[in-house]
GROMACS .gro file of C-alpha atoms in nm:
model
  429
    1MET     CA    1   0.001  -0.048  -1.929
    2ILE     CA    2   0.028  -0.179  -2.285
    3THR     CA    3   0.079  -0.554  -2.313
    4GLU     CA    4  -0.002  -0.623  -2.679
    5ARG     CA    5   0.362  -0.629  -2.784
    6LYS     CA    6   0.551  -0.954  -2.741
    7ALA     CA    7   0.911  -1.068  -2.719
    8THR     CA    8   1.027  -1.424  -2.768
    9LEU     CA    9   1.281  -1.610  -2.560
   10THR     CA   10   1.455  -1.883  -2.759
   11ILE     CA   11   1.694  -2.125  -2.589
   12HIS     CA   12   1.945  -2.335  -2.786
   13GLY     CA   13   1.763  -2.238  -3.104
   14GLU     CA   14   1.486  -2.484  -3.026
   15ALA     CA   15   1.224  -2.414  -2.759
   16SER     CA   16   1.066  -2.066  -2.761
   17TRP     CA   17   0.839  -1.885  -2.518
   18PRO     CA   18   0.646  -1.561  -2.582
   19ILE     CA   19   0.694  -1.286  -2.324
   20SER     CA   20   0.461  -0.987  -2.293
   21ILE     CA   21   0.613  -0.638  -2.297
   22LEU     CA   22   0.474  -0.400  -2.035
   23ALA     CA   23   0.496  -0.030  -2.122
   24PRO     CA   24   0.495   0.209  -1.823
   25THR     CA   25   0.360   0.563  -1.817
   26GLN     CA   26   0.719   0.682  -1.822
   27GLY     CA   27   1.053   0.499  -1.827
   28ALA     CA   28   1.185   0.174  -1.969
   29ASN     CA   29   0.966  -0.111  -2.090
   30CYS     CA   30   0.956  -0.432  -1.885
   31LEU     CA   31   0.952  -0.797  -1.990
   32ASP     CA   32   0.678  -0.981  -1.802
   33ILE     CA   33   0.863  -1.292  -1.680
   34ARG     CA   34   0.627  -1.380  -1.393
   35THR     CA   35   0.524  -1.711  -1.549
   36LEU     CA   36   0.851  -1.783  -1.728
   37GLY     CA   37   0.981  -2.020  -1.462
   38GLY     CA   38   0.671  -2.234  -1.465
   39ARG     CA   39   0.653  -2.245  -1.844
   40SER     CA   40   1.018  -2.294  -1.928
   41GLY     CA   41   1.197  -2.408  -1.614
   42TYR     CA   42   1.436  -2.110  -1.647
   43PHE     CA   43   1.465  -1.817  -1.405
   44ALA     CA   44   1.631  -1.478  -1.443
   45TYR     CA   45   1.947  -1.397  -1.250
   46ASP     CA   46   1.982  -1.030  -1.154
   47SER     CA   47   2.212  -0.961  -0.860
   48GLY     CA   48   2.110  -0.632  -0.702
   49PHE     CA   49   1.782  -0.629  -0.898
   50GLU     CA   50   1.911  -0.351  -1.123
   51SER     CA   51   1.725  -0.491  -1.425
   52THR     CA   52   1.418  -0.624  -1.245
   53ALA     CA   53   1.096  -0.446  -1.147
   54GLY     CA   54   0.961  -0.604  -0.831
   55CYS     CA   55   0.632  -0.415  -0.824
   56LYS     CA   56   0.402  -0.174  -1.001
   57SER     CA   57   0.376   0.169  -0.842
   58ARG     CA   58   0.200   0.499  -0.907
   59ILE     CA   59   0.383   0.695  -0.640
   60THR     CA   60   0.723   0.805  -0.770
   61CYS     CA   61   0.888   0.827  -1.109
   62ILE     CA   62   1.261   0.898  -1.122
   63ASP     CA   63   1.382   0.953  -1.478
   64GLY     CA   64   1.758   0.988  -1.461
   65GLU     CA   65   1.803   1.080  -1.828
   66LYS     CA   66   1.548   1.361  -1.816
   67GLY     CA   67   1.648   1.468  -1.467
   68GLU     CA   68   1.294   1.435  -1.334
   69VAL     CA   69   1.161   1.326  -0.997
   70LEU     CA   70   0.781   1.313  -0.990
   71HIS     CA   71   0.541   1.224  -0.709
   72TYR     CA   72   0.205   1.136  -0.865
   73GLY     CA   73   0.312   1.350  -1.159
   74TYR     CA   74   0.410   1.658  -0.958
   75PRO     CA   75   0.774   1.771  -1.005
   76ILE     CA   76   0.968   1.753  -0.680
   77GLU     CA   77   1.101   2.107  -0.722
   78GLN     CA   78   0.748   2.248  -0.738
   79LEU     CA   79   0.641   2.051  -0.432
   80ALA     CA   80   0.945   2.172  -0.238
   81GLU     CA   81   0.881   2.537  -0.326
   82GLN     CA   82   0.503   2.545  -0.283
   83CYS     CA   83   0.415   2.284  -0.021
   84ASP     CA   84   0.502   2.191   0.332
   85PHE     CA   85   0.608   1.842   0.431
   86LEU     CA   86   0.271   1.726   0.560
   87GLU     CA   87   0.106   1.825   0.233
   88VAL     CA   88   0.358   1.606   0.051
   89ALA     CA   89   0.302   1.324   0.303
   90TYR     CA   90  -0.072   1.349   0.231
   91LEU     CA   91   0.001   1.338  -0.143
   92LEU     CA   92   0.218   1.028  -0.110
   93LYS     CA   93  -0.054   0.848   0.082
   94ASN     CA   94  -0.361   0.961  -0.112
   95GLY     CA   95  -0.240   1.044  -0.463
   96GLU     CA   96  -0.363   1.403  -0.454
   97LEU     CA   97  -0.265   1.717  -0.267
   98PRO     CA   98  -0.509   1.811   0.010
   99ASN     CA   99  -0.756   2.097  -0.012
  100ALA     CA  100  -0.780   2.337   0.284
  101VAL     CA  101  -1.025   2.120   0.479
  102GLN     CA  102  -0.830   1.800   0.416
  103LYS     CA  103  -0.504   1.967   0.512
  104HIS     CA  104  -0.645   2.093   0.842
  105SER     CA  105  -0.790   1.752   0.925
  106PHE     CA  106  -0.466   1.573   0.838
  107GLU     CA  107  -0.250   1.812   1.041
  108SER     CA  108  -0.484   1.775   1.339
  109ALA     CA  109  -0.464   1.395   1.317
  110ILE     CA  110  -0.083   1.412   1.310
  111ARG     CA  111  -0.065   1.652   1.606
  112LYS     CA  112  -0.296   1.426   1.806
  113GLN     CA  113  -0.060   1.128   1.766
  114ALA     CA  114   0.274   1.305   1.825
  115SER     CA  115   0.321   1.215   2.192
  116MET     CA  116   0.484   0.890   2.304
  117HIS     CA  117   0.340   0.641   2.552
  118GLU     CA  118   0.505   0.685   2.892
  119GLN     CA  119   0.633   0.326   2.886
  120MET     CA  120   0.791   0.397   2.547
  121VAL     CA  121   0.976   0.689   2.704
  122LYS     CA  122   1.122   0.449   2.962
  123PHE     CA  123   1.221   0.213   2.681
  124TYR     CA  124   1.511   0.445   2.594
  125GLN     CA  125   1.671   0.379   2.932
  126GLY     CA  126   1.749   0.024   2.823
  127PHE     CA  127   2.004   0.150   2.571
  128ARG     CA  128   2.362   0.247   2.645
  129ARG     CA  129   2.421   0.621   2.638
  130ASP     CA  130   2.679   0.577   2.362
  131ALA     CA  131   2.447   0.367   2.142
  132ARG     CA  132   2.422   0.487   1.783
  133PRO     CA  133   2.095   0.680   1.740
  134MET     CA  134   2.001   0.470   1.435
  135ALA     CA  135   2.033   0.153   1.642
  136VAL     CA  136   1.809   0.309   1.905
  137MET     CA  137   1.554   0.401   1.638
  138VAL     CA  138   1.540   0.048   1.500
  139GLY     CA  139   1.453  -0.079   1.847
  140VAL     CA  140   1.205   0.194   1.939
  141VAL     CA  141   1.016   0.193   1.610
  142GLY     CA  142   0.998  -0.186   1.615
  143ALA     CA  143   0.867  -0.168   1.972
  144LEU     CA  144   0.566   0.034   1.855
  145SER     CA  145   0.426  -0.299   1.738
  146ALA     CA  146   0.410  -0.408   2.103
  147PHE     CA  147   0.213  -0.099   2.200
  148HIS     CA  148  -0.037  -0.098   1.913
  149HIS     CA  149  -0.163  -0.452   1.861
  150ASP     CA  150  -0.447  -0.320   1.644
  151ALA     CA  151  -0.193  -0.225   1.376
  152ALA     CA  152  -0.151  -0.594   1.296
  153ASP     CA  153  -0.503  -0.586   1.151
  154PHE     CA  154  -0.483  -0.360   0.847
  155SER     CA  155  -0.783  -0.502   0.669
  156ASP     CA  156  -0.969  -0.172   0.646
  157ALA     CA  157  -0.869   0.180   0.543
  158GLU     CA  158  -0.934   0.338   0.882
  159ARG     CA  159  -0.687   0.111   1.058
  160ARG     CA  160  -0.427   0.181   0.792
  161ASN     CA  161  -0.490   0.555   0.825
  162LEU     CA  162  -0.437   0.534   1.199
  163SER     CA  163  -0.107   0.348   1.156
  164PHE     CA  164   0.007   0.608   0.901
  165HIS     CA  165  -0.082   0.894   1.137
  166ARG     CA  166   0.087   0.730   1.434
  167ILE     CA  167   0.421   0.656   1.273
  168VAL     CA  168   0.450   0.982   1.075
  169ALA     CA  169   0.351   1.182   1.384
  170ARG     CA  170   0.588   1.006   1.620
  171MET     CA  171   0.900   0.986   1.409
  172PRO     CA  172   1.006   1.344   1.496
  173THR     CA  173   0.952   1.262   1.865
  174ILE     CA  174   1.141   0.933   1.837
  175VAL     CA  175   1.435   1.094   1.655
  176ALA     CA  176   1.455   1.392   1.892
  177MET     CA  177   1.442   1.163   2.195
  178ALA     CA  178   1.721   0.947   2.053
  179TYR     CA  179   1.933   1.262   2.023
  180LYS     CA  180   1.846   1.395   2.368
  181TYR     CA  181   1.921   1.057   2.524
  182SER     CA  182   2.261   1.040   2.353
  183ILE     CA  183   2.367   1.377   2.499
  184GLY     CA  184   2.206   1.330   2.840
  185GLU     CA  185   1.950   1.609   2.813
  186PRO     CA  186   1.585   1.578   2.920
  187PHE     CA  187   1.326   1.489   2.659
  188MET     CA  188   1.107   1.768   2.524
  189SER     CA  189   0.740   1.688   2.471
  190PRO     CA  190   0.586   1.793   2.137
  191ARG     CA  191   0.398   2.122   2.128
  192TYR     CA  192   0.052   2.138   1.975
  193ASP     CA  193   0.097   2.500   1.860
  194LEU     CA  194   0.397   2.434   1.634
  195GLY     CA  195   0.402   2.293   1.283
  196TYR     CA  196   0.556   1.957   1.203
  197THR     CA  197   0.908   2.077   1.115
  198ALA     CA  198   0.923   2.355   1.375
  199ASN     CA  199   0.808   2.109   1.642
  200PHE     CA  200   1.090   1.873   1.554
  201LEU     CA  201   1.351   2.150   1.588
  202TYR     CA  202   1.196   2.247   1.922
  203MET     CA  203   1.221   1.888   2.052
  204MET     CA  204   1.580   1.861   1.924
  205PHE     CA  205   1.722   2.186   2.053
  206GLY     CA  206   1.483   2.315   2.319
  207THR     CA  207   1.551   2.271   2.691
  208PRO     CA  208   1.333   2.316   3.001
  209ARG     CA  209   1.560   2.599   3.115
  210GLU     CA  210   1.484   2.840   2.834
  211THR     CA  211   1.226   2.933   2.574
  212TYR     CA  212   1.322   2.804   2.231
  213MET     CA  213   1.157   2.918   1.910
  214PRO     CA  214   1.291   2.778   1.579
  215ILE     CA  215   1.429   3.037   1.336
  216PRO     CA  216   1.206   3.055   1.023
  217ALA     CA  217   1.506   3.005   0.793
  218MET     CA  218   1.587   2.679   0.972
  219VAL     CA  219   1.228   2.561   0.943
  220ARG     CA  220   1.220   2.639   0.569
  221ALA     CA  221   1.546   2.458   0.498
  222LEU     CA  222   1.455   2.149   0.700
  223ASN     CA  223   1.107   2.140   0.547
  224LYS     CA  224   1.265   2.123   0.201
  225LEU     CA  225   1.507   1.855   0.316
  226PHE     CA  226   1.215   1.648   0.445
  227ILE     CA  227   1.030   1.688   0.114
  228VAL     CA  228   1.316   1.593  -0.118
  229GLN     CA  229   1.399   1.291   0.100
  230ALA     CA  230   1.040   1.175   0.157
  231GLU     CA  231   1.023   0.917  -0.120
  232GLN     CA  232   1.290   0.770  -0.347
  233GLY     CA  233   1.112   0.498  -0.543
  234GLN     CA  234   1.231   0.138  -0.518
  235ASP     CA  235   1.565   0.173  -0.348
  236ALA     CA  236   1.700  -0.078  -0.096
  237ALA     CA  237   1.511   0.058   0.206
  238THR     CA  238   1.177   0.092   0.026
  239SER     CA  239   1.213  -0.255  -0.121
  240THR     CA  240   1.279  -0.377   0.233
  241VAL     CA  241   0.944  -0.232   0.342
  242ARG     CA  242   0.767  -0.416   0.062
  243MET     CA  243   0.962  -0.737   0.123
  244ALA     CA  244   0.883  -0.739   0.495
  245GLY     CA  245   0.527  -0.623   0.437
  246SER     CA  246   0.460  -0.899   0.186
  247SER     CA  247   0.446  -1.145   0.475
  248GLY     CA  248   0.173  -0.945   0.645
  249ALA     CA  249   0.410  -0.802   0.906
  250ASN     CA  250   0.300  -0.514   1.129
  251PRO     CA  251   0.370  -0.180   0.953
  252PHE     CA  252   0.589  -0.058   1.238
  253ALA     CA  253   0.806  -0.368   1.200
  254CYS     CA  254   0.833  -0.294   0.827
  255VAL     CA  255   0.949   0.062   0.894
  256ALA     CA  256   1.199  -0.061   1.155
  257ALA     CA  257   1.340  -0.300   0.894
  258ALA     CA  258   1.372  -0.012   0.647
  259ILE     CA  259   1.554   0.200   0.906
  260ALA     CA  260   1.798  -0.086   0.964
  261CYS     CA  261   1.858  -0.108   0.588
  262LEU     CA  262   1.900   0.268   0.556
  263SER     CA  263   2.165   0.269   0.829
  264GLY     CA  264   2.418   0.100   0.601
  265PRO     CA  265   2.705   0.321   0.480
  266ALA     CA  266   2.623   0.249   0.115
  267HIS     CA  267   2.272   0.390   0.162
  268ALA     CA  268   2.190   0.708   0.358
  269GLY     CA  269   2.531   0.695   0.526
  270ALA     CA  270   2.665   0.886   0.226
  271SER     CA  271   2.576   1.224   0.381
  272GLU     CA  272   2.774   1.143   0.693
  273ALA     CA  273   3.068   1.029   0.478
  274CYS     CA  274   3.044   1.349   0.276
  275LEU     CA  275   3.081   1.569   0.582
  276ALA     CA  276   3.371   1.356   0.703
  277MET     CA  277   3.536   1.413   0.365
  278LEU     CA  278   3.495   1.792   0.398
  279GLU     CA  279   3.631   1.782   0.752
  280ALA     CA  280   3.930   1.583   0.627
  281VAL     CA  281   4.006   1.854   0.368
  282GLY     CA  282   3.998   2.094   0.660
  283ASP     CA  283   4.087   2.424   0.496
  284VAL     CA  284   4.050   2.598   0.159
  285THR     CA  285   4.429   2.585   0.120
  286ARG     CA  286   4.403   2.206   0.086
  287VAL     CA  287   4.124   2.198  -0.173
  288ALA     CA  288   4.367   2.175  -0.467
  289GLU     CA  289   4.529   1.871  -0.305
  290PHE     CA  290   4.188   1.707  -0.263
  291ILE     CA  291   4.096   1.772  -0.626
  292ALA     CA  292   4.424   1.618  -0.742
  293LEU     CA  293   4.354   1.303  -0.540
  294ALA     CA  294   3.996   1.290  -0.671
  295ARG     CA  295   4.123   1.277  -1.028
  296VAL     CA  296   4.320   0.964  -0.939
  297ASP     CA  297   4.025   0.789  -0.771
  298SER     CA  298   3.705   0.944  -0.906
  299GLY     CA  299   3.503   0.633  -0.820
  300SER     CA  300   3.534   0.707  -0.450
  301LEU     CA  301   3.341   1.030  -0.497
  302LEU     CA  302   3.022   0.851  -0.597
  303GLN     CA  303   2.950   0.770  -0.233
  304VAL     CA  304   3.076   1.093  -0.080
  305GLY     CA  305   2.879   1.373  -0.236
  306PHE     CA  306   2.943   1.377  -0.611
  307GLY     CA  307   2.764   1.220  -0.905
  308HIS     CA  308   2.456   0.998  -0.902
  309PRO     CA  309   2.405   0.640  -1.025
  310VAL     CA  310   2.054   0.718  -1.162
  311CYS     CA  311   2.029   1.088  -1.245
  312THR     CA  312   2.282   1.120  -1.526
  313THR     CA  313   2.199   1.479  -1.624
  314PHE     CA  314   2.103   1.666  -1.309
  315ASP     CA  315   1.896   1.587  -1.003
  316PRO     CA  316   1.623   1.847  -0.935
  317ARG     CA  317   1.636   1.760  -0.565
  318THR     CA  318   1.996   1.878  -0.564
  319GLN     CA  319   1.894   2.213  -0.713
  320VAL     CA  320   1.631   2.254  -0.441
  321MET     CA  321   1.874   2.179  -0.159
  322ARG     CA  322   2.151   2.390  -0.309
  323ALA     CA  323   1.922   2.694  -0.306
  324ALA     CA  324   1.799   2.611   0.046
  325TYR     CA  325   2.159   2.571   0.166
  326ASN     CA  326   2.273   2.906   0.026
  327GLU     CA  327   1.971   3.081   0.175
  328LEU     CA  328   2.030   2.918   0.512
  329LEU     CA  329   2.398   3.018   0.524
  330LYS     CA  330   2.307   3.377   0.446
  331ASP     CA  331   2.026   3.396   0.702
  332LEU     CA  332   2.239   3.238   0.977
  333GLY     CA  333   2.553   3.435   0.887
  334LEU     CA  334   2.763   3.122   0.832
  335GLU     CA  335   2.921   3.204   0.494
  336ASP     CA  336   3.263   3.253   0.651
  337HIS     CA  337   3.257   2.935   0.854
  338ARG     CA  338   3.567   2.729   0.776
  339LEU     CA  339   3.384   2.412   0.668
  340PHE     CA  340   3.136   2.594   0.447
  341LYS     CA  341   3.417   2.785   0.278
  342VAL     CA  342   3.580   2.452   0.195
  343ALA     CA  343   3.251   2.322   0.057
  344LYS     CA  344   3.207   2.635  -0.154
  345ALA     CA  345   3.554   2.606  -0.302
  346ILE     CA  346   3.501   2.240  -0.393
  347GLU     CA  347   3.155   2.315  -0.528
  348ASN     CA  348   3.286   2.586  -0.760
  349ILE     CA  349   3.552   2.355  -0.901
  350ALA     CA  350   3.302   2.067  -0.947
  351PHE     CA  351   3.077   2.287  -1.162
  352GLU     CA  352   3.363   2.421  -1.380
  353ASP     CA  353   3.651   2.173  -1.385
  354PRO     CA  354   3.647   1.963  -1.709
  355PHE     CA  355   3.729   1.645  -1.516
  356PHE     CA  356   3.422   1.680  -1.293
  357VAL     CA  357   3.197   1.804  -1.573
  358GLU     CA  358   3.293   1.531  -1.822
  359ASN     CA  359   3.251   1.257  -1.559
  360LYS     CA  360   2.927   1.413  -1.433
  361LEU     CA  361   3.067   1.437  -1.082
  362TYR     CA  362   2.851   1.731  -0.981
  363PRO     CA  363   2.765   1.787  -0.613
  364ASN     CA  364   2.468   1.562  -0.534
  365LEU     CA  365   2.182   1.547  -0.286
  366ASP     CA  366   2.404   1.389  -0.019
  367PHE     CA  367   2.645   1.684  -0.048
  368TYR     CA  368   2.381   1.949   0.020
  369SER     CA  369   2.184   1.738   0.269
  370ALA     CA  370   2.499   1.705   0.477
  371LEU     CA  371   2.574   2.077   0.461
  372VAL     CA  372   2.218   2.182   0.546
  373GLN     CA  373   2.212   1.953   0.847
  374LYS     CA  374   2.553   2.079   0.959
  375ALA     CA  375   2.431   2.439   0.931
  376LEU     CA  376   2.122   2.349   1.135
  377GLY     CA  377   2.345   2.218   1.414
  378ILE     CA  378   2.251   1.853   1.366
  379PRO     CA  379   2.542   1.620   1.455
  380THR     CA  380   2.659   1.371   1.194
  381SER     CA  381   2.547   1.077   1.407
  382MET     CA  382   2.189   1.198   1.351
  383PHE     CA  383   2.205   1.252   0.974
  384THR     CA  384   2.059   0.913   0.881
  385CYS     CA  385   1.796   0.948   1.154
  386ILE     CA  386   1.676   1.269   0.987
  387ILE     CA  387   1.653   1.090   0.652
  388SER     CA  388   1.459   0.806   0.818
  389LEU     CA  389   1.214   1.058   0.961
  390ALA     CA  390   1.152   1.207   0.618
  391ARG     CA  391   1.133   0.871   0.444
  392THR     CA  392   0.869   0.726   0.677
  393ALA     CA  393   0.581   0.892   0.489
  394GLY     CA  394   0.705   0.740   0.163
  395TRP     CA  395   0.764   0.399   0.319
  396MET     CA  396   0.412   0.389   0.461
  397ALA     CA  397   0.268   0.500   0.127
  398GLN     CA  398   0.455   0.217  -0.046
  399TRP     CA  399   0.337  -0.029   0.219
  400GLU     CA  400  -0.026   0.069   0.169
  401GLU     CA  401   0.005   0.062  -0.210
  402MET     CA  402   0.146  -0.289  -0.186
  403LEU     CA  403  -0.155  -0.403   0.018
  404SER     CA  404  -0.396  -0.269  -0.243
  405ASP     CA  405  -0.219  -0.446  -0.530
  406PRO     CA  406  -0.431  -0.741  -0.652
  407GLU     CA  407  -0.105  -0.925  -0.728
  408TYR     CA  408   0.017  -0.877  -0.371
  409LYS     CA  409   0.170  -1.194  -0.226
  410ILE     CA  410   0.466  -1.291  -0.014
  411ALA     CA  411   0.797  -1.218  -0.185
  412ARG     CA  412   1.012  -1.517  -0.269
  413PRO     CA  413   1.317  -1.435  -0.482
  414ARG     CA  414   1.491  -1.725  -0.652
  415GLN     CA  415   1.858  -1.806  -0.613
  416LEU     CA  416   2.131  -1.932  -0.841
  417TYR     CA  417   2.270  -2.218  -0.634
  418ILE     CA  418   2.646  -2.261  -0.676
  419GLY     CA  419   2.714  -2.487  -0.377
  420VAL     CA  420   2.826  -2.851  -0.355
  421ASN     CA  421   2.611  -3.117  -0.523
  422ARG     CA  422   2.445  -3.389  -0.319
  423ARG     CA  423   2.693  -3.607  -0.132
  424ASN     CA  424   2.663  -3.878   0.130
  425LEU     CA  425   2.814  -3.908   0.472
  426SER     CA  426   3.087  -4.172   0.493
  427SER     CA  427   2.987  -4.491   0.673
  428SER     CA  428   3.148  -4.520   1.014
  429ALA     CA  429   3.395  -4.804   1.058
   0.00000   0.00000   0.00000
């Protein structure tokens, strides 16, 4: 990073303080205000942290103006087309894609850790049957800390590797068990002979009564969904991982905190809301009515499948999932399904209608993620769980990067206090 350039902060035309300008590899420059408070007595106020960089990272670059999403420099669309999810997970952790030997070793390590401790299996019985799967996941993932005390010591690379393998390997098992528990079906143990994505589908939809083998088209579509959702840069959930991890918390506790953050409707809940919106439209005959209402309240669409607050041109992840969605519908023979016909009609209008085009309200990643999951037979209550599964590799990569940062220390954001000034209690009579 280049730091030779300087800016100057002048207050009331009198006192001035020089501020270094940090130039990233790609993206906007940053003002280095780390020592500003100590030097000047002034702090920055930035609700939502939209103008503040809380860390340095090499993992992901999202350039909304260029429409680029890069993981260690690799375009997300190339990764989604040419890699499987575990290769991308390896990349996020290590900074390079694995060679054949590294890939085999990594896959073997993940397979070895996929099964759950028998006492963890019983842990599910403490939840109500109607508990939201995301609530179950927060509890179960957090409970991993109680089963792996060694994870609290992450002072060497081998211990961190083991924690990474454990949580990435067990997330499919944890998610599938949360689903099975919610519908009252027996848990399915992971199979060593299946790949990561196929194994997850087997644990979700297999039963002891019959032989289940995932359809290749389903595996391909879900693999791409996992890849495009694996890492999103410094969003709320990832920042939660770093915030919790800055205290030295167990990595499983950090991931549980991120899952809790992700469960909010303003975060990954958008896919669930998107499908609810399509269900509310109901039939292609009502699409025109929906479009007319959207013109009146276009802002509501930002959280239900259209537009993006960062990618202002196009999001390459959306292009990947759109292609995967169309391929999946064709392979499963679902093109004439009522809901997907509604989605197709809305999609066509969004790409051609001047109102949508001018306001950049194109179908986004949430739109296609919801439709792919619906086509796979995943219920809406599980949508955010699927995203959590995919995001775990990215969260753990961010956690480990934070630990290796020489500037790593406990996070302590400032506040702008607007409460009552000091006052005294009245003397009693």
